[in-house]
Amino acid sequence: MPARLASPEEAVSSIRTGDTVLAGGFGLVGAPLALIDALVEASKARELTVVSNNLGEPGKGLGKLLRQGRVRRAVGSFFTSNPEVAAAAQAGELEVVLLPQGTLAEALRAAGAGIGGFFTPIGVGTELARGKEERRIDGVANVLEAPLHGDAALVYAARGDELGNLWYRKTARNFNPAMAAAARLTVAEVGELVALDEIEPESVHTPHVYVDLMTRAR
Amino acid sequence: MPARLASPEEAVSSIRTGDTVLAGGFGLVGAPLALIDALVEASKARELTVVSNNLGEPGKGLGKLLRQGRVRRAVGSFFTSNPEVAAAAQAGELEVVLLPQGTLAEALRAAGAGIGGFFTPIGVGTELARGKEERRIDGVANVLEAPLHGDAALVYAARGDELGNLWYRKTARNFNPAMAAAARLTVAEVGELVALDEIEPESVHTPHVYVDLMTRAR
Amino acid sequence: MGEDARTLIARRAAQELVPGQVVNLGVGIPNLIPKFLGAGSGVHIQTENSLLGVGPPPRPHEVDEDLIDAAKQPVTALAGAAYFDSAESFAMIRGGRIDVAVLGALQVSERGDIANWAVPGRNILGVGGAMDLVVGARKVIVTMTAQTTAGEPKVVSGCTYPLTATAAAGLVITELGVLAVREGRLVLTELLGGAAVKDVRRATGAPFSVDL
Amino acid sequence: MGEDARTLIARRAAQELVPGQVVNLGVGIPNLIPKFLGAGSGVHIQTENSLLGVGPPPRPHEVDEDLIDAAKQPVTALAGAAYFDSAESFAMIRGGRIDVAVLGALQVSERGDIANWAVPGRNILGVGGAMDLVVGARKVIVTMTAQTTAGEPKVVSGCTYPLTATAAAGLVITELGVLAVREGRLVLTELLGGAAVKDVRRATGAPFSVDL
């Protein structure tokens, strides 16, 4: 279905307590800040699993949600940039699931691509491989990783067209395309809403089949 | 390394007897015809494994190589369009490995992406799953598929820049990007050789790290 | 009669498609569907080779050699179309982003097994994207004549031809009627082309209930 | 001295990079390398967040909020640069398309095990792309001072800190010299900054042979 326009508040209104929310961005670059603000201010959903490379910064982006005590589990690769993550984990208020950054990206892609799981050599022999199935393939040790599905994905794109096709600018692309494809409900916050074909058909980064709702960046 | 310009003949000169050659294209659209012609006319490599969605048409594209009896094994998804494939298989001169088209594409991507193998629900319960490891994941039956690596990849792109960044036009993209990433040696036949930045950095489909040699289409 | 049956089936199949849906159409009868959708139908056609937003066939001067569908026929692209590579195309298919796949078949079983790519005893040399589509699409509609040219039913208790997928078909549309697969059982929900229930029974190799 | 050591290490590491190579530079000492490469070095810098063709730091008016490196610092992009998404970036890394990864470490063992992301007893909260890079890159160069500020050697017989990967380092460059990992053994191949072999022995917690 083509995407429908909605306010940030409406766009996040179907996120429920216990849901898994995928949030794009590398640090704050490419992060859907209007949607995150709406989730912080207009949603009552608690006990969230948040999948994001980082968990914002103290009091910024997803860091606000953490301060509200609404994140039960954080799945990502680099939480060191927000010391409040360490504090919450220490206090037993937050479960942290750490993945190598490439495994995080690939697990999201796998979810979007209907892949049941994949073997990767990354992390073998480290603490992050603990409890994971290991298998030697063509002489190389691999671990089995599972796809990472979301109930909702919040992504940011510089441009979205009337159908919901998305185009990302420079390094703001990062995790956004993989996340857009990995959730049941995908909301795209767009910097600019453009007419059809203003995004060259060869340059569409996320085809509209992945986008349910669009909202304008503030 | 950035790509180096070469003639089609030079570009295929390192392909050896017994090698696995990945060839882009869906039918003849997006097929690297100058490179295939060079392989047919200027190379003596035999006993090739050719990975391609189709094996050309009778006497066209990869069909020429088949007529020369130089293909030992064909891996692809749809060989019905070339009746000579059936004849060669019947005569025991050609081994045919058939994969669902999406599994073919994903196996090539997995090779390029350093993935050791992946579980997919496609093909379960059919003849194409015979002998493959099966596993139920989250209630869905999956089979394990292996990555598909090439010794050489021959791809076609409408545009290539001086470094080897590639841009594909319309449906001529098809298997080319996945194959470009899946081989030890990748040769790109380009319709047009352009200056740096004539391909918008956000629109590069295949970054130059995957391209070793470039040749001009004829 | 052959051509008429195919047209009838395609017209009926077109009614299953609603605006906004993303649809993949196989070769044969499904390829006749677009003319019954018309311009502005709001149906988005995906072709697995790899384009979302397939438009009508090109006029002669519009033919573009880089723009074909999975049947290798020249097509056009609508405004808002997107091209991608084959890996992404099938990620989209396996990932459940195709609302409906419409395809032809050689046999369909009462529990929705589909056989559409190979005939026993012949070399099995082409599967294309069929397996990916029937497993990945949210809804699978099979369009086919009720019987082979030799008069054998194509809807059967169990497929004897090599399977494309198990329990995949949701709806089977023939020139005689519409059969839905519900919890592994066939239900005749509609008669077509003036056929009576007994005509469907005669041409069908599997039991079905009737819920017209 | 601290800053000098880091500069010395970075300068020496830069000599390992040859035109045409694709290189990923970690935070810390590796980030000092570009100034020793200079413009037109022909070295292509990849940053995993995801850009191939990183240029020098922007002048103030050139800062672009959508253009950062993996250390979240503003960068520029050279002509011929390409952007991609994180899944593609790590496909490139795992797929062996990064010729050299240069990174800092807390410990390196004599067989090339690397520990660079966590300290025992503290919450382990950030790994980033380190594991992917040290396994995926064709050659891994570790740049670090020879000892901790507490005077403990960082090159050790076996790592006591949590591992990033096993048998991954190919070269270790400290302010005292260059140690190559050859078949699971350390070989001192070069002395730096006026150090003598005995200085390296004193600052190293693992045996090594000398091949200057």
Short mmCIF file of C-alpha atoms in Angstrom, two decimals, chain C:
data_model
loop_
_atom_site.label_atom_id
_atom_site.label_comp_id
_atom_site.label_asym_id
_atom_site.label_seq_id
_atom_site.Cartn_x
_atom_site.Cartn_y
_atom_site.Cartn_z
CA MET C 1 -13.26 -21.15 -26.39
CA GLY C 2 -9.64 -21.45 -25.16
CA GLU C 3 -9.05 -17.74 -25.51
CA ASP C 4 -12.44 -16.89 -24.10
CA ALA C 5 -11.88 -18.98 -20.99
CA ARG C 6 -8.57 -17.28 -20.38
CA THR C 7 -10.10 -13.83 -20.77
CA LEU C 8 -12.96 -14.72 -18.44
CA ILE C 9 -10.52 -15.95 -15.81
CA ALA C 10 -8.35 -12.85 -16.10
CA ARG C 11 -11.34 -10.52 -15.82
CA ARG C 12 -12.52 -12.30 -12.68
CA ALA C 13 -9.04 -12.32 -11.17
CA ALA C 14 -8.75 -8.58 -11.75
CA GLN C 15 -11.72 -8.09 -9.41
CA GLU C 16 -9.71 -9.55 -6.55
CA LEU C 17 -7.22 -6.69 -6.74
CA VAL C 18 -7.93 -3.52 -4.80
CA PRO C 19 -6.33 -0.08 -5.03
CA GLY C 20 -3.09 0.24 -3.15
CA GLN C 21 -2.19 -3.41 -3.39
CA VAL C 22 1.21 -4.53 -4.62
CA VAL C 23 0.77 -7.35 -7.08
CA ASN C 24 3.02 -9.68 -9.02
CA LEU C 25 1.55 -11.19 -12.17
CA GLY C 26 2.92 -14.40 -13.69
CA VAL C 27 3.12 -15.24 -17.36
CA GLY C 28 0.08 -16.51 -19.26
CA ILE C 29 -3.41 -15.72 -17.97
CA PRO C 30 -2.18 -13.30 -15.24
CA ASN C 31 -0.59 -11.18 -17.96
CA LEU C 32 -4.09 -10.51 -19.32
CA ILE C 33 -5.17 -8.91 -16.03
CA PRO C 34 -3.78 -5.35 -16.51
CA LYS C 35 -6.24 -4.54 -19.30
CA PHE C 36 -9.08 -5.09 -16.84
CA LEU C 37 -7.48 -2.89 -14.22
CA GLY C 38 -7.25 0.17 -16.42
CA ALA C 39 -5.29 3.32 -15.83
CA GLY C 40 -5.50 4.77 -12.35
CA SER C 41 -6.46 1.44 -10.80
CA GLY C 42 -4.14 2.16 -7.91
CA VAL C 43 -2.75 -1.35 -8.18
CA HIS C 44 1.05 -1.43 -8.09
CA ILE C 45 2.58 -4.12 -10.23
CA GLN C 46 5.93 -5.52 -9.23
CA THR C 47 8.00 -7.60 -11.60
CA GLU C 48 10.72 -9.67 -10.01
CA ASN C 49 13.46 -8.73 -12.50
CA SER C 50 13.24 -5.90 -10.80
CA LEU C 51 10.77 -3.06 -10.97
CA LEU C 52 7.93 -1.78 -8.83
CA GLY C 53 5.43 0.25 -10.87
CA VAL C 54 5.02 -1.61 -14.15
CA GLY C 55 2.95 0.37 -16.64
CA PRO C 56 1.16 -0.65 -19.84
CA PRO C 57 3.02 -2.11 -22.82
CA PRO C 58 5.02 0.51 -24.71
CA ARG C 59 3.96 1.93 -28.04
CA PRO C 60 6.58 1.07 -30.69
CA HIS C 61 8.54 4.29 -30.25
CA GLU C 62 8.53 3.87 -26.46
CA VAL C 63 10.27 0.49 -26.43
CA ASP C 64 13.36 0.61 -24.18
CA GLU C 65 15.69 -2.34 -24.34
CA ASP C 66 16.59 -1.94 -20.66
CA LEU C 67 12.96 -2.10 -19.56
CA ILE C 68 11.37 -5.53 -19.54
CA ASP C 69 9.24 -7.63 -17.24
CA ALA C 70 9.92 -11.11 -15.93
CA ALA C 71 8.38 -12.59 -19.09
CA LYS C 72 11.11 -10.65 -20.97
CA GLN C 73 8.46 -8.50 -22.65
CA PRO C 74 8.97 -4.75 -23.06
CA VAL C 75 7.00 -2.72 -20.53
CA THR C 76 6.81 0.86 -19.32
CA ALA C 77 7.25 2.27 -15.84
CA LEU C 78 4.69 4.48 -14.09
CA ALA C 79 5.41 7.71 -12.24
CA GLY C 80 6.75 6.80 -8.81
CA ALA C 81 8.33 3.58 -10.06
CA ALA C 82 11.45 2.19 -8.46
CA TYR C 83 14.17 -0.07 -9.86
CA PHE C 84 16.28 -2.30 -7.64
CA ASP C 85 18.48 -5.35 -7.98
CA SER C 86 17.41 -8.98 -7.90
CA ALA C 87 18.53 -9.57 -4.33
CA GLU C 88 16.39 -6.64 -3.16
CA SER C 89 13.50 -7.73 -5.38
CA PHE C 90 13.32 -11.13 -3.75
CA ALA C 91 13.96 -9.68 -0.30
CA MET C 92 10.76 -7.72 -0.95
CA ILE C 93 8.98 -10.89 -2.10
CA ARG C 94 10.18 -13.18 0.72
CA GLY C 95 9.71 -10.38 3.22
CA GLY C 96 5.96 -10.37 2.62
CA ARG C 97 5.67 -7.04 0.76
CA ILE C 98 3.78 -8.47 -2.20
CA ASP C 99 0.09 -8.43 -1.31
CA VAL C 100 -1.02 -10.73 -4.10
CA ALA C 101 0.75 -13.04 -6.53
CA VAL C 102 -1.36 -14.24 -9.44
CA LEU C 103 0.05 -17.13 -11.39
CA GLY C 104 -0.81 -20.00 -13.65
CA ALA C 105 -0.45 -23.62 -12.57
CA LEU C 106 -0.40 -27.16 -13.91
CA GLN C 107 -2.08 -28.56 -10.80
CA VAL C 108 -3.44 -27.33 -7.48
CA SER C 109 -4.34 -29.68 -4.65
CA GLU C 110 -7.23 -29.34 -2.25
CA ARG C 111 -4.91 -28.18 0.49
CA GLY C 112 -3.42 -25.51 -1.76
CA ASP C 113 -0.27 -27.25 -2.94
CA ILE C 114 0.79 -25.78 -6.26
CA ALA C 115 2.63 -27.46 -9.13
CA ASN C 116 3.48 -24.99 -11.83
CA TRP C 117 7.01 -25.40 -13.04
CA ALA C 118 7.77 -28.92 -14.17
CA VAL C 119 6.30 -31.98 -15.82
CA PRO C 120 7.44 -35.34 -14.49
CA GLY C 121 9.86 -37.25 -16.67
CA ARG C 122 11.10 -34.18 -18.47
CA ASN C 123 14.26 -32.34 -17.64
CA ILE C 124 13.47 -29.82 -14.96
CA LEU C 125 15.24 -26.75 -16.17
CA GLY C 126 13.31 -23.68 -15.21
CA VAL C 127 11.72 -22.53 -11.99
CA GLY C 128 12.33 -18.77 -12.19
CA GLY C 129 10.74 -16.83 -9.35
CA ALA C 130 7.71 -19.06 -8.92
CA MET C 131 8.74 -20.72 -5.65
CA ASP C 132 9.76 -17.41 -4.12
CA LEU C 133 6.49 -15.76 -5.09
CA VAL C 134 4.05 -18.43 -3.91
CA VAL C 135 5.77 -18.65 -0.53
CA GLY C 136 6.47 -14.95 -0.10
CA ALA C 137 3.28 -13.29 -1.28
CA ARG C 138 0.60 -12.70 1.32
CA LYS C 139 -2.11 -14.08 -0.95
CA VAL C 140 -1.68 -16.42 -3.89
CA ILE C 141 -4.31 -16.61 -6.63
CA VAL C 142 -4.02 -19.40 -9.16
CA THR C 143 -5.56 -18.71 -12.55
CA MET C 144 -5.91 -21.66 -14.89
CA THR C 145 -8.34 -23.50 -17.07
CA ALA C 146 -10.17 -26.22 -15.14
CA GLN C 147 -8.79 -29.06 -17.24
CA THR C 148 -5.82 -29.90 -19.39
CA THR C 149 -6.28 -30.04 -23.15
CA ALA C 150 -6.50 -33.82 -22.62
CA GLY C 151 -9.46 -33.33 -20.29
CA GLU C 152 -7.66 -34.08 -17.04
CA PRO C 153 -8.70 -32.00 -14.02
CA LYS C 154 -6.06 -29.58 -12.79
CA VAL C 155 -7.60 -29.23 -9.35
CA VAL C 156 -6.68 -32.52 -7.70
CA SER C 157 -6.61 -34.29 -4.33
CA GLY C 158 -2.85 -34.40 -4.43
CA CYS C 159 -0.46 -33.04 -7.01
CA THR C 160 1.34 -35.61 -9.14
CA TYR C 161 3.58 -33.02 -10.75
CA PRO C 162 6.64 -31.62 -8.95
CA LEU C 163 5.54 -29.12 -6.33
CA THR C 164 6.25 -25.42 -6.39
CA ALA C 165 5.16 -25.07 -2.76
CA THR C 166 2.88 -26.71 -0.24
CA ALA C 167 -0.31 -25.13 1.12
CA ALA C 168 0.31 -21.90 -0.77
CA ALA C 169 -2.77 -21.22 -2.90
CA GLY C 170 -5.56 -19.12 -1.38
CA LEU C 171 -7.86 -18.90 -4.36
CA VAL C 172 -8.20 -20.83 -7.60
CA ILE C 173 -10.01 -19.17 -10.48
CA THR C 174 -11.01 -21.25 -13.50
CA GLU C 175 -13.46 -20.56 -16.30
CA LEU C 176 -16.06 -22.50 -14.31
CA GLY C 177 -15.81 -20.86 -10.95
CA VAL C 178 -13.88 -19.65 -7.93
CA LEU C 179 -12.55 -22.14 -5.38
CA ALA C 180 -11.22 -20.88 -2.08
CA VAL C 181 -8.76 -22.91 -0.01
CA ARG C 182 -10.00 -22.72 3.59
CA GLU C 183 -8.16 -24.58 6.30
CA GLY C 184 -6.92 -27.15 3.82
CA ARG C 185 -10.33 -27.71 2.17
CA LEU C 186 -11.76 -26.42 -1.08
CA VAL C 187 -14.91 -24.31 -1.08
CA LEU C 188 -16.68 -23.30 -4.28
CA THR C 189 -17.69 -19.69 -3.68
CA GLU C 190 -18.75 -18.56 -7.12
CA LEU C 191 -19.79 -19.94 -10.50
CA LEU C 192 -18.52 -18.36 -13.68
CA GLY C 193 -19.44 -18.35 -17.37
CA GLY C 194 -22.82 -19.94 -16.81
CA ALA C 195 -21.41 -23.12 -15.26
CA ALA C 196 -23.45 -25.18 -12.79
CA VAL C 197 -22.07 -26.84 -9.67
CA LYS C 198 -22.20 -30.19 -11.42
CA ASP C 199 -19.98 -28.82 -14.20
CA VAL C 200 -17.41 -27.84 -11.64
CA ARG C 201 -17.67 -31.29 -9.98
CA ARG C 202 -17.13 -33.00 -13.31
CA ALA C 203 -14.04 -30.94 -14.09
CA THR C 204 -12.51 -31.12 -10.61
CA GLY C 205 -10.40 -33.97 -9.27
CA ALA C 206 -10.92 -33.18 -5.61
CA PRO C 207 -13.87 -32.87 -3.25
CA PHE C 208 -15.14 -29.39 -2.43
CA SER C 209 -17.97 -27.89 -0.47
CA VAL C 210 -20.27 -25.27 -1.90
CA ASP C 211 -20.81 -21.84 -0.37
CA LEU C 212 -22.20 -19.69 -3.14
#
